[in-house]
Short mmCIF file of C-alpha atoms and ligand atoms in Angstrom, two decimals:
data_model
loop_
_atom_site.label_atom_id
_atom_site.label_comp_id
_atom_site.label_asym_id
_atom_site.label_seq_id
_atom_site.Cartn_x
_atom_site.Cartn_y
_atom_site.Cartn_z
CA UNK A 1 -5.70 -3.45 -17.32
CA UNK A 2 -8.28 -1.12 -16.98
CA UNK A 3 -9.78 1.29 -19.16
CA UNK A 4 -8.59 4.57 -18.25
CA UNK A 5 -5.16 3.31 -18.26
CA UNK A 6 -3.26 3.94 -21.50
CA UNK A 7 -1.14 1.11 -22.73
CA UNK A 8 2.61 1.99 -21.81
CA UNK A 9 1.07 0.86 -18.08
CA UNK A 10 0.24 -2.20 -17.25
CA UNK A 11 -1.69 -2.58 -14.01
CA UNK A 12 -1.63 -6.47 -12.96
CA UNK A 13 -4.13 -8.22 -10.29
CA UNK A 14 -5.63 -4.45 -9.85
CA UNK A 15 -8.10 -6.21 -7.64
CA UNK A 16 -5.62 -8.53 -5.24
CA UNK A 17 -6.57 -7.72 -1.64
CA UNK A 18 -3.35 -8.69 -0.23
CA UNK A 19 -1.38 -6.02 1.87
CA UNK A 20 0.66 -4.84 -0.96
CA UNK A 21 1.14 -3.37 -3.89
CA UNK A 22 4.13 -3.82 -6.05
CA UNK A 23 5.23 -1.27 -8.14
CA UNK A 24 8.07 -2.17 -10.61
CA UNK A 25 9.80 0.76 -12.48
CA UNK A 26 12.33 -0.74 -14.60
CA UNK A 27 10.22 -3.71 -15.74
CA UNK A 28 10.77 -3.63 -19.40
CA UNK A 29 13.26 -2.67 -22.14
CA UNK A 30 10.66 -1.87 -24.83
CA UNK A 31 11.03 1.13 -27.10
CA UNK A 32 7.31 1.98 -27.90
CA UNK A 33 6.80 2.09 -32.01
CA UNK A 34 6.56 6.21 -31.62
CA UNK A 35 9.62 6.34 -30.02
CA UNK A 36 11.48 4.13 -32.50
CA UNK A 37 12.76 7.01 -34.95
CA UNK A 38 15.13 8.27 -32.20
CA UNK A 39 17.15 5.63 -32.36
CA UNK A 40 17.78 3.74 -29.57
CA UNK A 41 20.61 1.12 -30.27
CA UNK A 42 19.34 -2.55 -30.02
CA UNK A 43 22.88 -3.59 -27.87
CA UNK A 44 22.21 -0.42 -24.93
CA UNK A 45 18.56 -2.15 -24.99
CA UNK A 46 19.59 -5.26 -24.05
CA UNK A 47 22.20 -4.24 -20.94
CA UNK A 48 20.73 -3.11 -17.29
CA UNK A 49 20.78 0.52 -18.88
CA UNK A 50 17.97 0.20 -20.61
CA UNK A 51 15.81 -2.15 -17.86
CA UNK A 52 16.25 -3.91 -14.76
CA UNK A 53 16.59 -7.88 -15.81
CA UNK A 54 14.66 -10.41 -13.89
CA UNK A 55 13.26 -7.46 -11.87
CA UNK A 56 9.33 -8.29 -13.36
CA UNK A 57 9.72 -12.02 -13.20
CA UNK A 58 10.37 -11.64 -9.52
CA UNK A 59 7.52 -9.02 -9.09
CA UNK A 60 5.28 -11.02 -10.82
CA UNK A 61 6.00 -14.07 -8.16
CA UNK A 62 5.79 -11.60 -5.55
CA UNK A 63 2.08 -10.40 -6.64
CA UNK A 64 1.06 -13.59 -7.22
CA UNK A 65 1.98 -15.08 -3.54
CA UNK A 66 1.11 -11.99 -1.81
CA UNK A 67 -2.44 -11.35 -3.89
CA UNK A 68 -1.33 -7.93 -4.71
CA UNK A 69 -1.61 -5.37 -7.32
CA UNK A 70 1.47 -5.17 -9.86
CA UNK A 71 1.91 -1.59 -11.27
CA UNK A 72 4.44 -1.10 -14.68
CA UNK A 73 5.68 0.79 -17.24
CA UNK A 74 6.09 -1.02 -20.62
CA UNK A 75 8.53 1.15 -21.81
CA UNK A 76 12.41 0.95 -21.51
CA UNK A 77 14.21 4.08 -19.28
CA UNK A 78 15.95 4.87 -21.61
CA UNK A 79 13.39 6.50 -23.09
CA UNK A 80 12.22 8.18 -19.93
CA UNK A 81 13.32 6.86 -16.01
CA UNK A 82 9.62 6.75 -14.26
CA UNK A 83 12.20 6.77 -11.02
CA UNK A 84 12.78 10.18 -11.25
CA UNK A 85 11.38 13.60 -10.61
CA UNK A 86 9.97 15.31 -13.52
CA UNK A 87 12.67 17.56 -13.11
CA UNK A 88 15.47 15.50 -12.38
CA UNK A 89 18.69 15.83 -14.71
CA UNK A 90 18.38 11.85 -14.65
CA UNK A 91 15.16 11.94 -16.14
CA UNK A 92 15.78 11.09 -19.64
CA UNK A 93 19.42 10.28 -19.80
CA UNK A 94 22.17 10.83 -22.56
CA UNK A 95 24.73 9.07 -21.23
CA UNK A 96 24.30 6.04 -18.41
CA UNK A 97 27.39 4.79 -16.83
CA UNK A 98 29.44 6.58 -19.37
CA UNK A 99 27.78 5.28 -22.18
CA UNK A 100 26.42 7.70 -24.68
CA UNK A 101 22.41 7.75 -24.98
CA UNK A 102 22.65 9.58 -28.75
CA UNK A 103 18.78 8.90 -29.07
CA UNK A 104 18.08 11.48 -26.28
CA UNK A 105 20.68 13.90 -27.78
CA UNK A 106 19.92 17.39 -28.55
CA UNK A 107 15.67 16.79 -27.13
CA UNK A 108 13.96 19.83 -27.10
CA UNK A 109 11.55 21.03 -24.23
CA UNK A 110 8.29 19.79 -25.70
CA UNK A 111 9.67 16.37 -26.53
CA UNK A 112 10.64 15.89 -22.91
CA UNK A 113 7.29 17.32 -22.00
CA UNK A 114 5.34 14.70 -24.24
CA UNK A 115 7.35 11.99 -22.58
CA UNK A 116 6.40 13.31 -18.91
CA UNK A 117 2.83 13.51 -20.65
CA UNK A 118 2.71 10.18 -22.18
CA UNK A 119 4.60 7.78 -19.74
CA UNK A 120 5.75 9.27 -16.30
CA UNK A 121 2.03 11.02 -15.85
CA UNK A 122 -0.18 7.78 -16.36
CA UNK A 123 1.99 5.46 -13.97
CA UNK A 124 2.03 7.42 -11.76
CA UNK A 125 -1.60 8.77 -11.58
CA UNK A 126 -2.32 4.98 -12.02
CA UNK A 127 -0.38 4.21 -8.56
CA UNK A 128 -2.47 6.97 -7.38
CA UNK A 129 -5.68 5.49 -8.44
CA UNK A 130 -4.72 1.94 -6.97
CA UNK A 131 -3.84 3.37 -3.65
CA UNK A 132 -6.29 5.55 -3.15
CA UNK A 133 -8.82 2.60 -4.15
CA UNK A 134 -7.37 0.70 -1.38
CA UNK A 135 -7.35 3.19 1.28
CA UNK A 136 -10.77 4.33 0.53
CA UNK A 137 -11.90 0.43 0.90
CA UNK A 138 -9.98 0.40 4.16
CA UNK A 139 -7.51 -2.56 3.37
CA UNK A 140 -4.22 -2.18 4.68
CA UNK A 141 -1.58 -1.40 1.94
CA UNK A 142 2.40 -0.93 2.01
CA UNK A 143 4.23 -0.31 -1.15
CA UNK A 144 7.62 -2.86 -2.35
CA UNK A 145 9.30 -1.46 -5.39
CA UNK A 146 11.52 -4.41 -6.80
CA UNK A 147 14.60 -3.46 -8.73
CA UNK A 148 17.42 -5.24 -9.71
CA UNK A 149 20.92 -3.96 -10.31
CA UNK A 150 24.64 -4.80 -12.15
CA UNK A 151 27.03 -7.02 -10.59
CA UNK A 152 29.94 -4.69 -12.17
CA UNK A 153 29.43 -1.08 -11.80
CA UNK A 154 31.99 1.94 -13.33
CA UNK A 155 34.48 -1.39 -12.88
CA UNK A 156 33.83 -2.19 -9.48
CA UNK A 157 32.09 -5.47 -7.79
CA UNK A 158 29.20 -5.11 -5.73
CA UNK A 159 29.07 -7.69 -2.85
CA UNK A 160 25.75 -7.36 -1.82
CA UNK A 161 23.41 -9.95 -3.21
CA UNK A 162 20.35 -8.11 -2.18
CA UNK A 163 19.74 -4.10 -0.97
CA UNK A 164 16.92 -2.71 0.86
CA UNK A 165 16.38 0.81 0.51
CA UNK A 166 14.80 2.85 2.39
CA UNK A 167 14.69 6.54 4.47
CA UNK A 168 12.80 7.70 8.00
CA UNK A 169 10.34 4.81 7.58
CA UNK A 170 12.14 1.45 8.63
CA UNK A 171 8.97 -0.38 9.37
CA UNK A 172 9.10 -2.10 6.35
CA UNK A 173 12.72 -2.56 5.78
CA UNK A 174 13.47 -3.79 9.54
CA UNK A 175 11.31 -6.21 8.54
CA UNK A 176 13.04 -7.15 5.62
CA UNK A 177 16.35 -6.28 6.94
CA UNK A 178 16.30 -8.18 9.98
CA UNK A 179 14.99 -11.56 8.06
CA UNK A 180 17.40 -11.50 5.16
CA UNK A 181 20.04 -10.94 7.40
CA UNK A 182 19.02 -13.75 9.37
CA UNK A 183 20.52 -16.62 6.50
CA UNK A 184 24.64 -16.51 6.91
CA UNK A 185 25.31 -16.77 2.98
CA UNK A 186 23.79 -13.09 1.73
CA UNK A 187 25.59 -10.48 1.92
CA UNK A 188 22.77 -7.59 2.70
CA UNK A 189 22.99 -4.06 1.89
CA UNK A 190 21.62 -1.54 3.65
CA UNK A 191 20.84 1.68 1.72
CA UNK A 192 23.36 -0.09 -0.65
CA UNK A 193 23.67 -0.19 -3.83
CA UNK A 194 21.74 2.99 -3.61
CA UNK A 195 20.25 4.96 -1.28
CA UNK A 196 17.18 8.16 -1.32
CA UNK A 197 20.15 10.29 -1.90
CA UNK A 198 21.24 8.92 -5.06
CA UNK A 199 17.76 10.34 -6.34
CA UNK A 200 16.37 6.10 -6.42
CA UNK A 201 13.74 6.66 -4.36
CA UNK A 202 11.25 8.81 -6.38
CA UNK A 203 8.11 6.55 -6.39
CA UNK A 204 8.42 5.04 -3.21
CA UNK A 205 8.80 8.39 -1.90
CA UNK A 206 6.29 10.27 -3.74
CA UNK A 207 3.51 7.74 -3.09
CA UNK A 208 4.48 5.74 0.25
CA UNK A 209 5.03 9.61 1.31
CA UNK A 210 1.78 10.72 0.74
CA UNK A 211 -0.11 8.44 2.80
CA UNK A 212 2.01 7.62 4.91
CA UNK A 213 2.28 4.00 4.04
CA UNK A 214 5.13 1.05 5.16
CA UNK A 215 7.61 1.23 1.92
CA UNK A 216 10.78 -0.06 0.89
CA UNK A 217 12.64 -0.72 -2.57
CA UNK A 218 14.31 -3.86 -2.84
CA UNK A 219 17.13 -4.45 -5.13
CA UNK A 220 18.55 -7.49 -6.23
CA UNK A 221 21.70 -8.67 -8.05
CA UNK A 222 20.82 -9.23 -11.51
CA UNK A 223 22.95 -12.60 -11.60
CA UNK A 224 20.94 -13.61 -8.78
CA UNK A 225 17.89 -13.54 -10.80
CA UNK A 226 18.67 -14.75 -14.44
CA UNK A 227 16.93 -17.50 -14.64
CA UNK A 228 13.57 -18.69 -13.41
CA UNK A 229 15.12 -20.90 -10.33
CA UNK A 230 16.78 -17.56 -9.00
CA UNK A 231 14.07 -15.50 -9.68
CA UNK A 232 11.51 -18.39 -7.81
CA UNK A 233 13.54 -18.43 -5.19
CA UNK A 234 14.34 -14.56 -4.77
CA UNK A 235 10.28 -14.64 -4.95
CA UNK A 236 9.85 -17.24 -2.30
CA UNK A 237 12.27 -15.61 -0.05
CA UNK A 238 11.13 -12.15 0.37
CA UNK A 239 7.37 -13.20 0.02
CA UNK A 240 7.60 -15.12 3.45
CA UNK A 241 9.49 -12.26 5.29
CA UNK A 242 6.73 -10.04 3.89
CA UNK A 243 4.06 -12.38 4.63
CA UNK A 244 5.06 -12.15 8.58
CA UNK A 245 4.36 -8.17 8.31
CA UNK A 246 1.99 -7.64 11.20
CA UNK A 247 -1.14 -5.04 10.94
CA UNK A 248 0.77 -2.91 13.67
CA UNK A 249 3.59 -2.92 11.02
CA UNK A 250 0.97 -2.02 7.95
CA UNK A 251 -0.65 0.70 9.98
CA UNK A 252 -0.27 4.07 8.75
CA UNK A 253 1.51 6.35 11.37
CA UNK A 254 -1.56 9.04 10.93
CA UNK A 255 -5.32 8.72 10.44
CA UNK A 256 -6.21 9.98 6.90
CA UNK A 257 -7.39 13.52 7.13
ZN1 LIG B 301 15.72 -0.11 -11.15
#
């Protein structure tokens, strides 16, 4: 980690010159010690509510194989969704698929300010930092948000064992797309579970946006990745279709003004 970074964001293999960097929002299900006194309750904290399971293991494979930067939050969402726009309703939830969030019950407008302040503000300013490091030493850089999600969702099975989503900019999902599909057995969703309109695809968009960079979010079946064989082979899987990304397909579509 470096310096300027405060601790809720841990910045992993800042200096891998690999193609990539991996940011992973819903790494962790930690309630920082200053955030304790709300409340939280210790059962929400251990469900996908509070953090996306298997979701860092897998990133952390990914970053290893592809020498590239890992950016995350150590901090559950519960306490504040780093996937969202600071003004989104989603932001800092008090319910989450119709479970009450009492801990965020009742927050006033400075509280929710000191969370933007103290979590959302740093990772993102620290994706900032990493990108614009890269860009400025002319390596080429596309940005893979890993996510994983529930099998089960308001009652109802998802089929898809894996989701790529995406918006305008396919270059990264074609890619990733187009090799997934290729093995008979998954069942690939496209723009599914989510997609950028369910409000997902803050970070990607904010930061893939702004320099125009290859991006995609990749979601993965939590029961595909509860254990370390899933997760290593999730991680082997999507680390060879990204390693055949070609430097026409890591170009940015515009020269940086
Ligand atoms: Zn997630």
């Amino acid at each position: 980690m470096r310096d300027a970074v405060p601790t809720v964001v841990v910045e992993e293999n800042p200096d891998g010159a690999g193609a990539f960097v991996i940011v992973c929002d819903h790494a962790s299900n930690r309630i920082p010690e200053e955030y304790k006194s709300f409340g939280f309750a210790e059962d929400a904290l251990r469900t996908h509510i509070a953090w996306d399971p298997g979701a860092l293991a897998v990133a952390r494979l990914l970053s290893a194989r592809l020498d590239a930067p890992l950016l995350w939050p150590d901090v559950s969402r519960l306490v504040l969704d780093c996937n969202r726009a600071p003004d989104a309703s989603s932001l800092i939830v008090v319910e989450s698929e119709g479970r009450p969030v009492p801990a965020n019950r009742a927050l006033d407008e400075e509280e929710r300010v000191r969370r933007l302040d103290q979590i959302h503000t740093p990772y993102h300013d620290a994706i900032d930092v990493c990108l614009k490091r890269r860009l400025a030493a002319g390596l080429p850089t596309a940005l893979i948000a890993v996510h994983s999600y529930t099998p089960v969702y308001f009652g109802k099975s998802r089929p898809w064992h894996v989701g790529i989503v995406f918006d305008e900019d396919r270059r990264m999902a074609g890619l990733l797309i187009r090799g997934l599909k290729a093995d008979p057995a998954l069942i690939v969703g496209v723009n599914e579970p989510y997609s950028p309109a369910d409000q997902v695809y803050y970070t990607v968009s904010r930061h893939a946006g702004q320099w125009d960079l290859p991006a995609a979010m990749i979601e993965i079946r939590n029961d595909e990745i509860g254990n370390e064989a899933g997760q290593r082979d999730w991680a082997d899987c999507l680390a060879n279709l990204l390693v055949t990304a070609t430097p026409g397909s890591l170009a940015r579509r515009h020269a940086m003004v």
